[in-house]
JSON list of C-alpha atoms in Angstrom, two decimals:
[
{"chain": "A", "resi": 29, "resn": "ALA", "atom": "CA", "xyz": [127.37, 76.80, 74.58]},
{"chain": "A", "resi": 30, "resn": "GLU", "atom": "CA", "xyz": [130.42, 75.01, 76.45]},
{"chain": "A", "resi": 31, "resn": "ARG", "atom": "CA", "xyz": [129.01, 71.33, 75.97]},
{"chain": "A", "resi": 32, "resn": "ARG", "atom": "CA", "xyz": [127.76, 72.19, 72.02]},
{"chain": "A", "resi": 33, "resn": "SER", "atom": "CA", "xyz": [130.15, 72.16, 69.10]},
{"chain": "A", "resi": 34, "resn": "GLY", "atom": "CA", "xyz": [129.76, 73.83, 65.50]},
{"chain": "A", "resi": 35, "resn": "ALA", "atom": "CA", "xyz": [126.98, 76.97, 64.97]},
{"chain": "A", "resi": 36, "resn": "ASP", "atom": "CA", "xyz": [124.59, 75.61, 67.74]},
{"chain": "A", "resi": 37, "resn": "ARG", "atom": "CA", "xyz": [127.98, 76.85, 70.08]},
{"chain": "A", "resi": 38, "resn": "GLU", "atom": "CA", "xyz": [128.09, 79.72, 68.69]},
{"chain": "A", "resi": 39, "resn": "ALA", "atom": "CA", "xyz": [124.80, 80.49, 68.49]},
{"chain": "A", "resi": 40, "resn": "CYS", "atom": "CA", "xyz": [124.45, 79.96, 72.95]},
{"chain": "A", "resi": 41, "resn": "LEU", "atom": "CA", "xyz": [127.47, 81.84, 73.13]},
{"chain": "A", "resi": 42, "resn": "ASN", "atom": "CA", "xyz": [125.52, 85.09, 71.07]},
{"chain": "A", "resi": 43, "resn": "LEU", "atom": "CA", "xyz": [122.97, 84.92, 73.32]},
{"chain": "A", "resi": 44, "resn": "ALA", "atom": "CA", "xyz": [124.91, 84.88, 75.73]},
{"chain": "A", "resi": 45, "resn": "GLU", "atom": "CA", "xyz": [126.58, 88.35, 74.69]},
{"chain": "A", "resi": 46, "resn": "GLN", "atom": "CA", "xyz": [124.09, 89.21, 73.51]},
{"chain": "A", "resi": 47, "resn": "LEU", "atom": "CA", "xyz": [121.61, 88.33, 77.45]},
{"chain": "A", "resi": 48, "resn": "ALA", "atom": "CA", "xyz": [124.62, 89.85, 79.23]},
{"chain": "A", "resi": 49, "resn": "THR", "atom": "CA", "xyz": [124.69, 92.55, 77.05]},
{"chain": "A", "resi": 50, "resn": "LYS", "atom": "CA", "xyz": [121.65, 93.91, 77.05]},
{"chain": "A", "resi": 51, "resn": "GLY", "atom": "CA", "xyz": [121.09, 93.28, 81.04]},
{"chain": "A", "resi": 52, "resn": "GLN", "atom": "CA", "xyz": [117.56, 91.95, 82.67]},
{"chain": "A", "resi": 53, "resn": "ALA", "atom": "CA", "xyz": [114.65, 92.91, 80.80]},
{"chain": "A", "resi": 54, "resn": "PRO", "atom": "CA", "xyz": [111.99, 95.01, 82.49]},
{"chain": "A", "resi": 55, "resn": "ALA", "atom": "CA", "xyz": [110.51, 93.89, 85.78]},
{"chain": "A", "resi": 56, "resn": "LYS", "atom": "CA", "xyz": [106.80, 92.46, 85.19]},
{"chain": "A", "resi": 57, "resn": "SER", "atom": "CA", "xyz": [104.34, 94.53, 87.19]},
{"chain": "A", "resi": 58, "resn": "SER", "atom": "CA", "xyz": [101.29, 92.91, 88.55]},
{"chain": "A", "resi": 59, "resn": "TRP", "atom": "CA", "xyz": [97.75, 94.64, 90.75]},
{"chain": "A", "resi": 60, "resn": "PHE", "atom": "CA", "xyz": [96.15, 94.04, 92.91]},
{"chain": "A", "resi": 61, "resn": "TYR", "atom": "CA", "xyz": [92.40, 94.12, 94.75]},
{"chain": "A", "resi": 62, "resn": "GLU", "atom": "CA", "xyz": [92.33, 94.22, 98.37]},
{"chain": "A", "resi": 63, "resn": "SER", "atom": "CA", "xyz": [89.29, 91.82, 99.44]},
{"chain": "A", "resi": 64, "resn": "GLU", "atom": "CA", "xyz": [87.44, 93.49, 101.91]},
{"chain": "A", "resi": 65, "resn": "PRO", "atom": "CA", "xyz": [85.77, 96.99, 100.30]},
{"chain": "A", "resi": 66, "resn": "ILE", "atom": "CA", "xyz": [86.09, 99.92, 101.96]},
{"chain": "A", "resi": 67, "resn": "GLU", "atom": "CA", "xyz": [84.04, 100.25, 103.93]},
{"chain": "A", "resi": 68, "resn": "PHE", "atom": "CA", "xyz": [84.54, 97.23, 105.86]},
{"chain": "A", "resi": 69, "resn": "ALA", "atom": "CA", "xyz": [88.16, 96.44, 105.66]},
{"chain": "A", "resi": 70, "resn": "ASN", "atom": "CA", "xyz": [90.29, 96.65, 108.88]},
{"chain": "A", "resi": 71, "resn": "SER", "atom": "CA", "xyz": [93.96, 96.61, 108.27]},
{"chain": "A", "resi": 72, "resn": "GLN", "atom": "CA", "xyz": [93.63, 92.62, 110.35]},
{"chain": "A", "resi": 73, "resn": "SER", "atom": "CA", "xyz": [91.54, 91.45, 107.92]},
{"chain": "A", "resi": 74, "resn": "VAL", "atom": "CA", "xyz": [92.66, 92.45, 104.72]},
{"chain": "A", "resi": 75, "resn": "GLU", "atom": "CA", "xyz": [94.00, 90.05, 101.93]},
{"chain": "A", "resi": 76, "resn": "TRP", "atom": "CA", "xyz": [95.77, 91.74, 98.89]},
{"chain": "A", "resi": 77, "resn": "LEU", "atom": "CA", "xyz": [93.91, 89.27, 95.53]},
{"chain": "A", "resi": 78, "resn": "PRO", "atom": "CA", "xyz": [95.33, 89.20, 92.07]},
{"chain": "A", "resi": 79, "resn": "PHE", "atom": "CA", "xyz": [93.69, 90.81, 89.19]},
{"chain": "A", "resi": 80, "resn": "GLU", "atom": "CA", "xyz": [92.93, 88.47, 87.22]},
{"chain": "A", "resi": 81, "resn": "GLU", "atom": "CA", "xyz": [95.72, 88.54, 84.11]},
{"chain": "A", "resi": 82, "resn": "ASN", "atom": "CA", "xyz": [94.06, 90.07, 81.54]},
{"chain": "A", "resi": 83, "resn": "ALA", "atom": "CA", "xyz": [92.88, 92.88, 83.73]},
{"chain": "A", "resi": 84, "resn": "SER", "atom": "CA", "xyz": [95.97, 93.27, 85.06]},
{"chain": "A", "resi": 85, "resn": "GLU", "atom": "CA", "xyz": [97.66, 93.31, 81.58]},
{"chain": "A", "resi": 86, "resn": "LEU", "atom": "CA", "xyz": [95.04, 96.42, 80.65]},
{"chain": "A", "resi": 87, "resn": "LEU", "atom": "CA", "xyz": [95.94, 98.46, 84.16]},
{"chain": "A", "resi": 88, "resn": "GLU", "atom": "CA", "xyz": [99.27, 98.54, 84.04]},
{"chain": "A", "resi": 89, "resn": "ALA", "atom": "CA", "xyz": [98.54, 99.64, 79.91]},
{"chain": "A", "resi": 90, "resn": "ALA", "atom": "CA", "xyz": [97.15, 102.53, 80.68]},
{"chain": "A", "resi": 91, "resn": "HIS", "atom": "CA", "xyz": [99.04, 102.78, 84.05]},
{"chain": "A", "resi": 92, "resn": "LEU", "atom": "CA", "xyz": [102.05, 103.24, 81.18]},
{"chain": "A", "resi": 93, "resn": "ARG", "atom": "CA", "xyz": [100.07, 106.14, 79.01]},
{"chain": "A", "resi": 94, "resn": "GLY", "atom": "CA", "xyz": [99.32, 108.05, 82.29]},
{"chain": "A", "resi": 95, "resn": "GLU", "atom": "CA", "xyz": [96.34, 107.95, 82.28]},
{"chain": "A", "resi": 96, "resn": "GLU", "atom": "CA", "xyz": [94.40, 108.57, 85.84]},
{"chain": "A", "resi": 97, "resn": "GLN", "atom": "CA", "xyz": [91.14, 106.28, 84.37]},
{"chain": "A", "resi": 98, "resn": "VAL", "atom": "CA", "xyz": [90.32, 102.62, 82.76]},
{"chain": "A", "resi": 99, "resn": "GLU", "atom": "CA", "xyz": [87.45, 100.89, 82.63]},
{"chain": "A", "resi": 100, "resn": "ILE", "atom": "CA", "xyz": [88.17, 96.65, 83.56]},
{"chain": "A", "resi": 101, "resn": "GLU", "atom": "CA", "xyz": [85.24, 93.45, 82.76]},
{"chain": "A", "resi": 102, "resn": "THR", "atom": "CA", "xyz": [86.35, 90.99, 84.58]},
{"chain": "A", "resi": 103, "resn": "SER", "atom": "CA", "xyz": [84.84, 87.58, 84.60]},
{"chain": "A", "resi": 104, "resn": "THR", "atom": "CA", "xyz": [82.56, 88.40, 87.15]},
{"chain": "A", "resi": 105, "resn": "SER", "atom": "CA", "xyz": [82.89, 92.23, 87.28]},
{"chain": "A", "resi": 106, "resn": "THR", "atom": "CA", "xyz": [83.18, 96.25, 85.07]},
{"chain": "A", "resi": 107, "resn": "PHE", "atom": "CA", "xyz": [85.64, 98.55, 87.50]},
{"chain": "A", "resi": 108, "resn": "LEU", "atom": "CA", "xyz": [86.01, 101.21, 87.40]},
{"chain": "A", "resi": 109, "resn": "VAL", "atom": "CA", "xyz": [90.01, 101.66, 88.38]},
{"chain": "A", "resi": 110, "resn": "HIS", "atom": "CA", "xyz": [91.59, 105.77, 89.35]},
{"chain": "A", "resi": 111, "resn": "LEU", "atom": "CA", "xyz": [94.99, 104.87, 88.97]},
{"chain": "A", "resi": 112, "resn": "LYS", "atom": "CA", "xyz": [96.22, 107.04, 90.99]},
{"chain": "A", "resi": 113, "resn": "ALA", "atom": "CA", "xyz": [93.74, 107.36, 93.84]},
{"chain": "A", "resi": 114, "resn": "GLY", "atom": "CA", "xyz": [94.74, 103.47, 93.86]},
{"chain": "A", "resi": 115, "resn": "ILE", "atom": "CA", "xyz": [91.04, 102.32, 93.31]},
{"chain": "A", "resi": 116, "resn": "GLN", "atom": "CA", "xyz": [88.43, 100.67, 92.29]},
{"chain": "A", "resi": 117, "resn": "GLN", "atom": "CA", "xyz": [84.29, 100.87, 92.44]},
{"chain": "A", "resi": 118, "resn": "ASN", "atom": "CA", "xyz": [82.52, 98.30, 90.86]},
{"chain": "A", "resi": 119, "resn": "THR", "atom": "CA", "xyz": [80.23, 100.09, 88.37]},
{"chain": "A", "resi": 120, "resn": "GLN", "atom": "CA", "xyz": [76.94, 98.01, 89.19]},
{"chain": "A", "resi": 121, "resn": "THR", "atom": "CA", "xyz": [77.08, 98.35, 92.79]},
{"chain": "A", "resi": 122, "resn": "GLY", "atom": "CA", "xyz": [78.94, 100.97, 93.46]},
{"chain": "A", "resi": 123, "resn": "CYS", "atom": "CA", "xyz": [81.94, 99.06, 96.28]},
{"chain": "A", "resi": 124, "resn": "THR", "atom": "CA", "xyz": [84.65, 100.56, 96.85]},
{"chain": "A", "resi": 125, "resn": "ARG", "atom": "CA", "xyz": [88.27, 99.01, 97.14]},
{"chain": "A", "resi": 126, "resn": "ARG", "atom": "CA", "xyz": [92.15, 99.55, 97.14]},
{"chain": "A", "resi": 127, "resn": "VAL", "atom": "CA", "xyz": [94.12, 98.60, 94.90]},
{"chain": "A", "resi": 128, "resn": "SER", "atom": "CA", "xyz": [97.57, 98.15, 94.38]},
{"chain": "A", "resi": 129, "resn": "ARG", "atom": "CA", "xyz": [101.18, 97.65, 91.95]},
{"chain": "A", "resi": 130, "resn": "ARG", "atom": "CA", "xyz": [103.25, 95.73, 92.08]},
{"chain": "A", "resi": 131, "resn": "ASP", "atom": "CA", "xyz": [107.08, 94.18, 90.11]},
{"chain": "A", "resi": 132, "resn": "SER", "atom": "CA", "xyz": [107.21, 91.31, 90.20]},
{"chain": "A", "resi": 133, "resn": "LYS", "atom": "CA", "xyz": [110.58, 90.80, 92.06]},
{"chain": "A", "resi": 134, "resn": "ARG", "atom": "CA", "xyz": [109.08, 92.83, 94.92]},
{"chain": "A", "resi": 135, "resn": "THR", "atom": "CA", "xyz": [107.17, 90.08, 97.31]},
{"chain": "A", "resi": 136, "resn": "SER", "atom": "CA", "xyz": [104.15, 92.48, 98.89]},
{"chain": "A", "resi": 137, "resn": "PRO", "atom": "CA", "xyz": [101.97, 95.33, 97.11]},
{"chain": "A", "resi": 138, "resn": "TRP", "atom": "CA", "xyz": [103.24, 97.52, 99.34]},
{"chain": "A", "resi": 139, "resn": "ILE", "atom": "CA", "xyz": [106.20, 98.27, 101.92]},
{"chain": "A", "resi": 140, "resn": "PRO", "atom": "CA", "xyz": [105.36, 98.11, 105.14]},
{"chain": "A", "resi": 141, "resn": "ALA", "atom": "CA", "xyz": [106.86, 99.52, 107.62]},
{"chain": "A", "resi": 142, "resn": "ALA", "atom": "CA", "xyz": [110.45, 99.41, 109.50]},
{"chain": "A", "resi": 143, "resn": "PRO", "atom": "CA", "xyz": [109.91, 98.47, 113.53]}
]
């Protein structure tokens, strides 16, 4: 704003003031699933993979509404996700995997144990 002049400067200063008084935007949450089904997972081979963006948005909306489960469709399958239990189930195969929600500020979908 310091390098601007006139109305452009005023607009920049007003925006800066609005941002300062509003605080930061809430962190966007994302949803992840384990790479291996629960039956085959062991702690050394499991990776957390992100849901497709539209599926993650549907999961977050359902979570914010307090729903216990939601059915989502991805590009490959349809899943019944039990939000409170943290489990997804493929509606065709019955295969289950763990799911996890995390903030954009956190670097992993779980909180590691202290050393």
